[in-house]
Short mmCIF file of C-alpha atoms in Angstrom, two decimals:
data_model
loop_
_atom_site.label_atom_id
_atom_site.label_comp_id
_atom_site.label_asym_id
_atom_site.label_seq_id
_atom_site.Cartn_x
_atom_site.Cartn_y
_atom_site.Cartn_z
CA MET A 1 -118.48 29.25 -10.52
CA ALA A 2 -117.59 31.88 -13.44
CA LYS A 3 -114.50 32.49 -15.66
CA GLY A 4 -113.99 35.44 -17.87
CA ALA A 5 -111.64 38.24 -18.47
CA GLY A 6 -112.29 39.83 -21.84
CA MET A 7 -114.41 39.51 -24.78
CA ILE A 8 -116.82 39.76 -22.24
CA HIS A 9 -120.07 40.91 -23.59
CA PRO A 10 -122.19 37.21 -23.63
CA LEU A 11 -124.67 36.64 -25.99
CA LEU A 12 -124.28 32.83 -24.82
CA ALA A 13 -121.09 32.47 -26.40
CA THR A 14 -114.64 32.70 -23.22
CA MET A 15 -117.32 32.95 -20.31
CA LEU A 16 -117.56 29.74 -18.61
CA VAL A 17 -119.97 29.33 -15.85
CA VAL A 18 -121.02 26.28 -14.27
CA LEU A 19 -123.90 26.26 -11.35
CA THR A 20 -124.60 23.38 -9.31
CA THR A 21 -127.40 22.35 -7.01
CA ASP A 22 -128.57 19.53 -5.09
CA TYR A 23 -132.18 20.92 -5.66
CA PRO A 24 -134.20 17.86 -7.85
CA LEU A 25 -134.35 19.36 -11.26
CA SER A 26 -135.30 17.36 -14.84
CA PRO A 27 -133.17 18.71 -17.55
CA GLU A 28 -136.25 20.31 -19.14
CA GLU A 29 -136.71 21.66 -15.82
CA ALA A 30 -133.20 23.16 -15.17
CA ASP A 31 -133.57 24.95 -18.57
CA LEU A 32 -136.48 26.70 -17.75
CA PHE A 33 -134.98 27.87 -14.61
CA LEU A 34 -131.65 29.03 -15.92
CA ARG A 35 -132.97 31.07 -19.11
CA PRO A 36 -134.66 33.80 -17.29
CA ALA A 37 -132.17 33.79 -14.67
CA VAL A 38 -129.21 34.42 -17.34
CA GLU A 39 -131.24 37.20 -19.37
CA LYS A 40 -131.11 39.09 -16.71
CA SER A 41 -127.67 38.47 -15.31
CA PHE A 42 -124.81 37.27 -17.89
CA ASN A 43 -126.70 38.52 -20.94
CA ARG A 44 -126.57 41.98 -19.28
CA ILE A 45 -122.61 42.86 -18.90
CA SER A 46 -120.41 44.06 -21.13
CA VAL A 47 -116.23 44.55 -20.73
CA ASP A 48 -115.85 45.35 -24.08
CA GLY A 49 -118.30 44.45 -26.27
CA ASP A 50 -117.13 41.48 -28.11
CA CYS A 51 -118.80 38.09 -27.92
CA SER A 52 -117.07 35.18 -27.43
CA THR A 53 -117.40 31.98 -29.31
CA ASN A 54 -117.77 30.03 -26.50
CA ASP A 55 -119.68 31.54 -23.73
CA THR A 56 -121.28 28.84 -21.95
CA VAL A 57 -123.69 28.59 -18.33
CA ILE A 58 -124.45 25.19 -17.26
CA LEU A 59 -126.56 24.32 -14.95
CA LEU A 60 -125.84 20.80 -12.97
CA ALA A 61 -128.97 19.44 -10.55
CA ASN A 62 -128.22 16.30 -8.94
CA GLY A 63 -130.86 15.72 -6.69
CA ALA A 64 -128.97 15.06 -3.75
CA SER A 65 -131.27 17.18 -1.42
CA ASP A 66 -134.46 14.77 -1.75
CA ALA A 67 -136.19 18.00 -1.23
CA THR A 68 -140.00 17.76 -2.17
CA ARG A 69 -140.67 20.00 -5.06
CA THR A 70 -143.48 22.75 -3.90
CA ALA A 71 -144.69 25.87 -5.48
CA ASP A 72 -143.05 27.79 -2.85
CA LEU A 73 -139.60 25.89 -3.12
CA ASP A 74 -139.55 26.26 -6.68
CA ALA A 75 -139.87 30.43 -6.11
CA PHE A 76 -137.36 30.23 -3.23
CA PHE A 77 -135.23 28.19 -5.79
CA ARG A 78 -135.83 30.90 -8.68
CA ASP A 79 -134.96 33.56 -6.49
CA ALA A 80 -131.59 31.82 -5.05
CA LEU A 81 -130.49 31.17 -8.30
CA GLN A 82 -131.18 34.84 -9.63
CA GLU A 83 -129.57 35.89 -6.95
CA VAL A 84 -126.47 33.58 -7.69
CA CYS A 85 -126.45 34.59 -11.51
CA ASP A 86 -126.37 38.04 -10.77
CA THR A 87 -123.30 37.85 -8.29
CA LEU A 88 -121.26 36.02 -10.45
CA ALA A 89 -122.24 38.14 -13.75
CA ARG A 90 -121.09 41.60 -11.10
CA GLN A 91 -117.86 39.34 -10.43
CA LEU A 92 -117.14 38.82 -14.05
CA VAL A 93 -116.89 42.58 -14.52
CA GLU A 94 -115.04 43.51 -11.74
CA ASP A 95 -112.46 41.00 -12.63
CA GLY A 96 -112.32 42.11 -16.06
CA GLU A 97 -109.08 42.61 -18.17
CA GLY A 98 -108.01 46.54 -16.60
CA VAL A 99 -111.44 47.35 -15.20
CA SER A 100 -110.87 50.39 -12.62
CA VAL A 101 -114.70 51.28 -12.47
CA VAL A 102 -118.06 49.37 -12.68
CA LEU A 103 -120.46 51.37 -13.99
CA GLU A 104 -123.88 50.46 -12.95
CA ILE A 105 -126.35 51.38 -15.92
CA ALA A 106 -129.99 51.88 -15.44
CA VAL A 107 -132.28 53.20 -18.51
CA THR A 108 -135.87 53.83 -17.44
CA GLY A 109 -138.61 55.61 -19.26
CA ALA A 110 -137.62 54.22 -22.84
CA VAL A 111 -140.40 53.15 -25.06
CA ASP A 112 -140.34 49.72 -23.98
CA ASP A 113 -138.00 47.65 -22.06
CA ARG A 114 -136.22 45.99 -25.33
CA GLN A 115 -135.79 50.13 -26.65
CA ALA A 116 -134.26 50.58 -22.63
CA ARG A 117 -132.40 47.17 -23.18
CA ALA A 118 -130.73 48.46 -26.54
CA ILE A 119 -129.75 52.03 -25.25
CA ALA A 120 -128.10 50.36 -22.27
CA ALA A 121 -126.28 48.16 -24.17
CA ARG A 122 -124.93 51.39 -26.67
CA ILE A 123 -123.92 53.00 -22.87
CA ALA A 124 -122.16 50.06 -21.64
CA THR A 125 -119.82 49.75 -25.06
CA SER A 126 -118.98 53.09 -25.73
CA PRO A 127 -115.45 53.95 -25.83
CA LEU A 128 -116.16 57.36 -25.08
CA VAL A 129 -118.41 57.01 -22.19
CA LYS A 130 -116.03 53.92 -20.97
CA THR A 131 -112.52 56.06 -21.35
CA ALA A 132 -114.42 59.20 -19.24
CA ALA A 133 -115.20 56.37 -16.38
CA TYR A 134 -111.33 55.81 -16.42
CA GLY A 135 -111.01 59.28 -16.08
CA ARG A 136 -113.52 59.73 -13.46
CA ASP A 137 -115.30 62.42 -15.64
CA PRO A 138 -119.24 62.47 -15.24
CA ASN A 139 -119.54 63.38 -18.70
CA TRP A 140 -123.08 63.62 -19.25
CA GLY A 141 -122.59 64.25 -23.33
CA ARG A 142 -121.08 61.17 -23.89
CA VAL A 143 -123.84 59.19 -22.44
CA LEU A 144 -126.69 61.25 -24.21
CA MET A 145 -124.24 60.73 -27.47
CA ALA A 146 -124.41 57.17 -26.94
CA ALA A 147 -128.10 56.87 -25.83
CA GLY A 148 -129.14 58.74 -29.20
CA SER A 149 -126.98 56.33 -31.53
CA ALA A 150 -128.80 53.08 -30.48
CA PRO A 151 -129.68 51.02 -32.68
CA TRP A 152 -133.41 50.82 -32.96
CA ASN A 153 -135.82 49.23 -35.02
CA GLY A 154 -133.40 49.42 -38.29
CA GLY A 155 -132.59 52.99 -37.20
CA LEU A 156 -131.72 54.90 -34.13
CA ALA A 157 -133.62 55.26 -30.98
CA GLU A 158 -135.31 58.57 -31.07
CA LEU A 159 -135.30 60.52 -27.80
CA ASP A 160 -136.82 63.45 -26.86
CA PRO A 161 -133.83 66.21 -25.20
CA ASN A 162 -136.43 68.22 -23.51
CA ARG A 163 -137.66 65.09 -20.99
CA VAL A 164 -134.34 63.27 -20.70
CA GLN A 165 -132.94 63.41 -16.82
CA LEU A 166 -129.23 62.05 -16.18
CA SER A 167 -127.48 61.20 -12.83
CA PHE A 168 -124.34 60.00 -12.03
CA ASN A 169 -123.85 58.35 -8.74
CA GLY A 170 -127.60 59.99 -7.36
CA THR A 171 -126.19 63.44 -8.42
CA ARG A 172 -128.29 64.80 -11.16
CA VAL A 173 -126.41 66.41 -13.67
CA VAL A 174 -129.19 66.76 -16.90
CA SER A 175 -132.75 67.72 -15.89
CA ALA A 176 -135.34 67.90 -18.54
CA GLY A 177 -132.45 68.15 -21.14
CA THR A 178 -130.31 71.22 -19.44
CA PRO A 179 -126.97 70.37 -17.48
CA THR A 180 -127.33 71.14 -13.80
CA GLY A 181 -123.73 71.56 -12.66
CA GLY A 182 -124.59 69.26 -9.82
CA ASP A 183 -121.28 67.81 -8.88
CA VAL A 184 -120.31 64.23 -8.52
CA ASP A 185 -118.40 62.32 -6.29
CA THR A 186 -116.68 59.71 -8.98
CA SER A 187 -114.12 58.26 -5.84
CA GLY A 188 -115.34 55.22 -5.91
CA LYS A 189 -114.96 51.84 -7.53
CA VAL A 190 -118.61 52.00 -8.88
CA CYS A 191 -120.22 54.64 -10.78
CA ARG A 192 -123.85 54.64 -11.04
CA ILE A 193 -125.56 56.26 -14.61
CA GLU A 194 -129.07 56.50 -14.14
CA LEU A 195 -130.88 57.79 -17.22
CA ASP A 196 -134.80 58.32 -17.65
CA LEU A 197 -135.94 59.13 -21.05
CA GLY A 198 -139.59 60.14 -20.28
CA LEU A 199 -141.03 58.57 -22.98
CA GLY A 200 -142.62 55.59 -21.71
CA SER A 201 -142.28 52.53 -19.07
CA GLY A 202 -139.17 50.65 -20.33
CA GLU A 203 -136.76 49.57 -18.43
CA ALA A 204 -133.19 47.99 -18.53
CA SER A 205 -129.97 47.69 -16.60
CA TYR A 206 -126.84 46.69 -17.46
CA LEU A 207 -123.22 46.25 -15.86
CA ALA A 208 -120.33 47.70 -17.52
CA SER A 209 -116.38 48.52 -17.38
CA ASP A 210 -114.42 51.16 -17.72
CA LEU A 211 -111.71 51.37 -20.61
CA SER A 212 -108.13 51.69 -19.24
CA TYR A 213 -104.29 51.47 -20.48
CA ASP A 214 -104.47 48.05 -18.75
CA TYR A 215 -107.13 46.99 -21.15
CA VAL A 216 -105.25 47.77 -24.32
CA ARG A 217 -101.65 46.53 -22.45
CA ILE A 218 -103.58 43.27 -22.16
CA ASN A 219 -104.95 43.19 -25.55
CA ALA A 220 -102.31 44.56 -28.05
CA GLU A 221 -99.08 42.72 -25.59
CA TYR A 222 -100.60 39.59 -26.13
CA THR A 223 -99.85 37.80 -29.91
CA THR A 224 -101.17 34.93 -31.77
CA MET B 1 -112.05 70.49 -45.79
CA ALA B 2 -112.65 68.18 -43.19
CA LYS B 3 -112.18 68.11 -39.73
CA GLY B 4 -112.46 65.11 -37.31
CA ALA B 5 -110.46 63.27 -34.12
CA GLY B 6 -112.62 61.28 -32.14
CA MET B 7 -116.77 60.58 -32.07
CA ILE B 8 -115.62 59.52 -35.46
CA HIS B 9 -118.23 57.24 -36.79
CA PRO B 10 -120.47 59.14 -38.70
CA LEU B 11 -124.12 58.51 -39.36
CA LEU B 12 -124.47 61.62 -40.30
CA ALA B 13 -123.81 63.64 -37.44
CA THR B 14 -118.05 66.31 -34.29
CA MET B 15 -117.10 65.54 -37.96
CA LEU B 16 -117.48 69.01 -40.30
CA VAL B 17 -116.78 68.70 -43.70
CA VAL B 18 -117.23 71.46 -46.38
CA LEU B 19 -116.81 70.60 -50.06
CA THR B 20 -116.80 73.53 -52.41
CA THR B 21 -117.13 73.39 -56.40
CA ASP B 22 -117.95 75.99 -59.00
CA TYR B 23 -119.87 73.34 -60.91
CA PRO B 24 -123.34 74.51 -61.19
CA LEU B 25 -125.49 72.47 -59.40
CA SER B 26 -129.20 73.65 -57.84
CA PRO B 27 -129.47 72.82 -54.35
CA GLU B 28 -131.74 69.67 -55.40
CA GLU B 29 -128.77 68.70 -57.74
CA ALA B 30 -125.87 68.90 -55.05
CA ASP B 31 -128.08 66.99 -52.88
CA LEU B 32 -128.79 64.09 -55.24
CA PHE B 33 -124.27 64.10 -55.78
CA LEU B 34 -123.70 64.35 -52.51
CA ARG B 35 -125.61 61.30 -50.87
CA PRO B 36 -124.19 58.51 -52.84
CA ALA B 37 -120.72 59.83 -52.45
CA VAL B 38 -121.18 60.36 -48.66
CA GLU B 39 -122.81 57.04 -48.25
CA LYS B 40 -119.55 55.16 -49.48
CA SER B 41 -117.08 57.62 -47.76
CA PHE B 42 -117.70 59.12 -44.70
CA ASN B 43 -120.42 56.42 -43.46
CA ARG B 44 -117.87 54.12 -44.29
CA ILE B 45 -115.12 55.36 -41.56
CA SER B 46 -114.75 54.44 -37.66
CA VAL B 47 -112.33 56.11 -35.08
CA ASP B 48 -114.09 54.94 -32.23
CA GLY B 49 -117.56 53.52 -33.05
CA ASP B 50 -118.96 56.78 -31.38
CA CYS B 51 -121.26 58.72 -33.73
CA SER B 52 -121.30 62.65 -32.78
CA THR B 53 -124.06 64.62 -32.76
CA ASN B 54 -123.27 67.05 -35.26
CA ASP B 55 -121.09 65.21 -37.99
CA THR B 56 -122.07 67.47 -41.13
CA VAL B 57 -121.03 67.54 -44.69
CA ILE B 58 -121.84 70.25 -46.59
CA LEU B 59 -121.63 70.62 -50.44
CA LEU B 60 -121.47 74.69 -51.67
CA ALA B 61 -121.68 74.89 -55.33
CA ASN B 62 -121.87 78.74 -56.68
CA GLY B 63 -121.98 77.95 -60.35
CA ALA B 64 -118.76 80.45 -61.09
CA SER B 65 -117.29 78.08 -63.90
CA ASP B 66 -119.99 78.69 -66.12
CA ALA B 67 -119.71 75.08 -67.53
CA THR B 68 -122.65 73.92 -69.67
CA ARG B 69 -123.91 70.81 -68.04
CA THR B 70 -123.75 67.34 -70.30
CA ALA B 71 -124.29 63.66 -69.17
CA ASP B 72 -120.72 63.14 -69.42
CA LEU B 73 -119.43 66.23 -67.32
CA ASP B 74 -121.98 65.45 -64.76
CA ALA B 75 -120.27 61.59 -64.91
CA PHE B 76 -117.09 63.74 -64.47
CA PHE B 77 -118.33 65.50 -61.53
CA ARG B 78 -119.58 62.52 -59.82
CA ASP B 79 -116.66 60.78 -59.75
CA ALA B 80 -114.68 63.72 -58.88
CA LEU B 81 -116.89 64.24 -55.85
CA GLN B 82 -116.69 60.45 -54.93
CA GLU B 83 -112.38 60.98 -54.95
CA VAL B 84 -112.73 64.26 -52.84
CA CYS B 85 -115.02 62.24 -50.46
CA ASP B 86 -112.94 59.31 -50.04
CA THR B 87 -109.74 61.15 -50.18
CA LEU B 88 -111.13 63.52 -46.79
CA ALA B 89 -112.66 60.24 -45.14
CA ARG B 90 -109.58 58.51 -45.09
CA GLN B 91 -107.67 61.59 -43.99
CA LEU B 92 -109.80 61.81 -40.98
CA VAL B 93 -109.20 58.11 -40.09
CA GLU B 94 -105.63 58.43 -40.25
CA ASP B 95 -105.53 61.68 -38.49
CA GLY B 96 -108.21 60.49 -35.60
CA GLU B 97 -107.50 60.04 -32.15
CA GLY B 98 -104.18 57.70 -31.01
CA VAL B 99 -104.18 55.92 -34.43
CA SER B 100 -100.93 54.37 -35.31
CA VAL B 101 -102.34 51.76 -38.05
CA VAL B 102 -105.19 52.60 -40.31
CA LEU B 103 -107.44 49.51 -41.13
CA GLU B 104 -109.22 48.60 -44.63
CA ILE B 105 -111.73 45.95 -43.95
CA ALA B 106 -113.05 44.61 -47.06
CA VAL B 107 -115.88 42.07 -47.03
CA THR B 108 -117.03 39.98 -50.46
CA GLY B 109 -119.09 36.72 -50.60
CA ALA B 110 -121.73 38.07 -48.02
CA VAL B 111 -125.33 37.27 -48.34
CA ASP B 112 -126.09 41.10 -49.58
CA ASP B 113 -124.07 44.00 -49.42
CA ARG B 114 -126.28 45.07 -46.27
CA GLN B 115 -125.02 42.30 -44.41
CA ALA B 116 -121.38 42.74 -45.79
CA ARG B 117 -121.79 46.57 -44.08
CA ALA B 118 -122.86 45.06 -41.09
CA ILE B 119 -119.89 42.59 -40.63
CA ALA B 120 -117.37 44.99 -41.81
CA ALA B 121 -118.62 47.62 -39.32
CA ARG B 122 -118.60 45.09 -36.41
CA ILE B 123 -114.94 44.40 -37.48
CA ALA B 124 -114.26 48.14 -37.61
CA THR B 125 -115.42 48.92 -34.04
CA SER B 126 -114.58 45.66 -32.10
CA PRO B 127 -112.09 46.55 -29.40
CA LEU B 128 -110.06 42.93 -29.39
CA VAL B 129 -109.36 43.44 -33.18
CA LYS B 130 -108.24 47.30 -32.97
CA THR B 131 -106.19 46.24 -29.74
CA ALA B 132 -104.62 43.36 -31.83
CA ALA B 133 -103.64 45.75 -34.92
CA TYR B 134 -102.27 48.24 -32.24
CA GLY B 135 -100.02 45.38 -31.09
CA ARG B 136 -99.38 44.38 -34.88
CA ASP B 137 -100.90 40.93 -34.33
CA PRO B 138 -102.71 39.55 -37.46
CA ASN B 139 -105.09 37.79 -35.20
CA TRP B 140 -107.79 36.01 -37.36
CA GLY B 141 -109.59 34.36 -34.34
CA ARG B 142 -110.58 38.42 -33.07
CA VAL B 143 -111.70 38.84 -36.77
CA LEU B 144 -113.81 35.83 -37.25
CA MET B 145 -115.18 36.59 -33.62
CA ALA B 146 -116.08 40.05 -34.71
CA ALA B 147 -117.88 38.76 -38.02
CA GLY B 148 -119.92 36.07 -35.92
CA SER B 149 -121.18 38.29 -34.02
CA ALA B 150 -122.44 41.28 -36.63
CA PRO B 151 -126.36 41.87 -35.71
CA TRP B 152 -128.11 40.86 -38.89
CA ASN B 153 -131.78 40.88 -39.30
CA GLY B 154 -132.69 41.33 -35.46
CA GLY B 155 -130.12 38.47 -34.30
CA LEU B 156 -127.01 37.58 -35.43
CA ALA B 157 -125.02 37.18 -38.83
CA GLU B 158 -124.70 33.40 -39.78
CA LEU B 159 -121.46 32.27 -41.21
CA ASP B 160 -120.09 29.07 -42.56
CA PRO B 161 -117.06 28.30 -41.31
CA ASN B 162 -116.21 26.16 -43.44
CA ARG B 163 -116.23 28.70 -46.45
CA VAL B 164 -114.06 31.36 -44.80
CA GLN B 165 -111.07 33.08 -46.22
CA LEU B 166 -109.19 35.57 -44.72
CA SER B 167 -106.16 37.82 -45.47
CA PHE B 168 -103.92 40.12 -43.76
CA ASN B 169 -102.20 42.48 -45.94
CA GLY B 170 -102.18 40.25 -48.92
CA THR B 171 -101.11 37.05 -46.89
CA ARG B 172 -104.26 34.44 -46.67
CA VAL B 173 -104.53 33.69 -42.93
CA VAL B 174 -107.76 31.46 -42.99
CA SER B 175 -108.30 29.08 -45.97
CA ALA B 176 -111.62 27.07 -45.91
CA GLY B 177 -112.15 28.04 -42.21
CA THR B 178 -108.57 26.52 -41.55
CA PRO B 179 -105.38 28.42 -40.25
CA THR B 180 -102.78 28.39 -42.90
CA GLY B 181 -100.10 29.78 -40.69
CA GLY B 182 -99.39 32.26 -43.21
CA ASP B 183 -96.45 34.94 -42.12
CA VAL B 184 -97.95 38.65 -42.49
CA ASP B 185 -95.80 41.49 -42.36
CA THR B 186 -97.44 43.97 -40.01
CA SER B 187 -94.90 46.84 -40.28
CA GLY B 188 -96.61 49.29 -42.11
CA LYS B 189 -99.15 51.69 -41.32
CA VAL B 190 -101.61 50.52 -43.26
CA CYS B 191 -103.43 47.08 -42.26
CA ARG B 192 -105.71 45.32 -44.89
CA ILE B 193 -107.75 42.92 -43.79
CA GLU B 194 -109.93 40.77 -46.21
CA LEU B 195 -112.51 38.52 -45.47
CA ASP B 196 -114.71 36.47 -47.89
CA LEU B 197 -117.55 35.00 -46.33
CA GLY B 198 -118.32 32.38 -49.50
CA LEU B 199 -122.06 32.85 -48.90
CA GLY B 200 -123.06 35.08 -52.09
CA SER B 201 -122.06 38.17 -53.74
CA GLY B 202 -122.49 40.72 -51.14
CA GLU B 203 -119.59 43.11 -50.46
CA ALA B 204 -118.64 46.37 -48.47
CA SER B 205 -115.51 48.10 -47.24
CA TYR B 206 -114.61 50.16 -44.34
CA LEU B 207 -111.69 52.18 -42.93
CA ALA B 208 -110.69 52.11 -39.14
CA SER B 209 -108.51 52.69 -36.90
CA ASP B 210 -106.48 50.79 -34.13
CA LEU B 211 -106.87 51.33 -30.53
CA SER B 212 -103.94 52.62 -28.46
CA TYR B 213 -102.81 53.77 -25.29
CA ASP B 214 -102.92 57.42 -26.63
CA TYR B 215 -106.97 56.97 -27.69
CA VAL B 216 -107.55 55.99 -24.03
CA ARG B 217 -105.03 59.38 -22.66
CA ILE B 218 -106.96 61.62 -25.04
CA ASN B 219 -110.32 60.59 -23.71
CA ALA B 220 -109.56 59.90 -20.33
CA GLU B 221 -107.62 62.94 -19.39
CA TYR B 222 -110.01 64.97 -20.63
CA THR B 223 -112.61 66.25 -18.42
CA THR B 224 -115.65 68.22 -18.65
#
C-alpha cells in the first residue's frame, strides 16, 4: 500500500508506504531486505523534486506463513519485495499531481553509478525537461542542458558532447553529439529517455513526471 | 545590457549580459573587478533552476574617460559595477517567463555562507515554494521543507527546528520553530522571505520567481 501525490522526491522523508508479508523475518532482517529494495524504487522517483518531511516505508512481517527460511526462499522474497516496491513507486508517479506523462529516464555510460544517478535526478527535476514532456516535445537540448548541469563532486558533471547518444521512445535523436532529426512518437503516456554518455560503465534510472498546468493549479490554489 | 527569459539559474552559462565602461582597465583588471560583482548578482538569481549552456557576462572597458586610477576611484568603480550588476540581475528575474512575483530570499544564521547559499538556492528552486508564491500563500511549511532538503556536504543541511525564525514581507510567521499565525500581506509584486536558522553567522540572498501557468504555457507550447 502506498500513498503519494505531490512533494514526491523521496529521500526517505508525504509518501507513506506499508508493505506486509507473512514471511518470517526479525526486525533486523526486515531492515536488511527493505533498504536495497527502497534504494532502487522509492528513492528513484520524482514528481516535483521536493522532499517531504515524513516519507515513510514500513515493512511488517508477521511470520504467519510458518515458512522455513532457505537461501533460495530468501532470494525469492528479495526479488518479490523489489518487484512490489518497483510497482508501487511507479504508481506513485502515475498518480502524481497533474501528471499526464511518465518519464522513464535511463542514464548509461557515466563515470560511475553515482554520477549516473546525479544526472538522472537532474533530468528528472528539470522544469524545462518536464514542461517539454507536457508539450510532447522530444527536446534533446533540454535533456543535455540538464545532464551538463548535474551537481557532481562539488562542481558540475563534465560531459564529452561528441560521445553523447540520446533516444526518446527508442528513436535516436542525438548521435555522437549531433542531432539526427529522428521522428519521435510522443503520443503515449510514457516517454522513455535513454542517455548514454560514453564515458564509463556507470548507470542509473529514474521515474519522473511532466510539469503541467494542473500541477500549478493544485499547488497554487491550495492555501494554508 | 542584459537579456534573459527562461533557463535562468546562471552558473555562468541563455543569459547574455554586456557591461560597458570608459574606466581604464586592462583585461586582467576587468576580470578581477567583474568576478565578485557577478558572484553576488547574476549567480544569485533563478527563474526556473535550469542553467543555460551559454550564460555570458562581458565587461568592455575602453578607457575613454582618461581617468587617473586611484584606490578611491577603484572602490567607487567597484561599487558602481556591483550596483549595475544587481539592477540588471533583478530585471532578469522581473522579466522572467510567466513571472508575477519576485521572491527576495534572505537566509541568515547558517553555519557558514556556503550553507546559507545552498539553502537559499534550494528555496529559490522549489516548485512548491514557487507555486505557493503564485497562489499568494505565505506557506511557511514549504519554505522549511526546502531549507531542510538543501544539499550540504554530500548529505542534507541539518537544521534545529527550535531555532528557526521565518518572516514573509516583514511579518513573523514562525518563531523558535512554532507558527505565530501572523497575518501576511501578499498583495504586492515582491515577496520577501527571511529565514534565520540560529546556527551561526552564515548568510546569503537569492532572487527568484514564482511558478505560474504562463511559465508552463511558454515552455510546453514551444516546440523544437
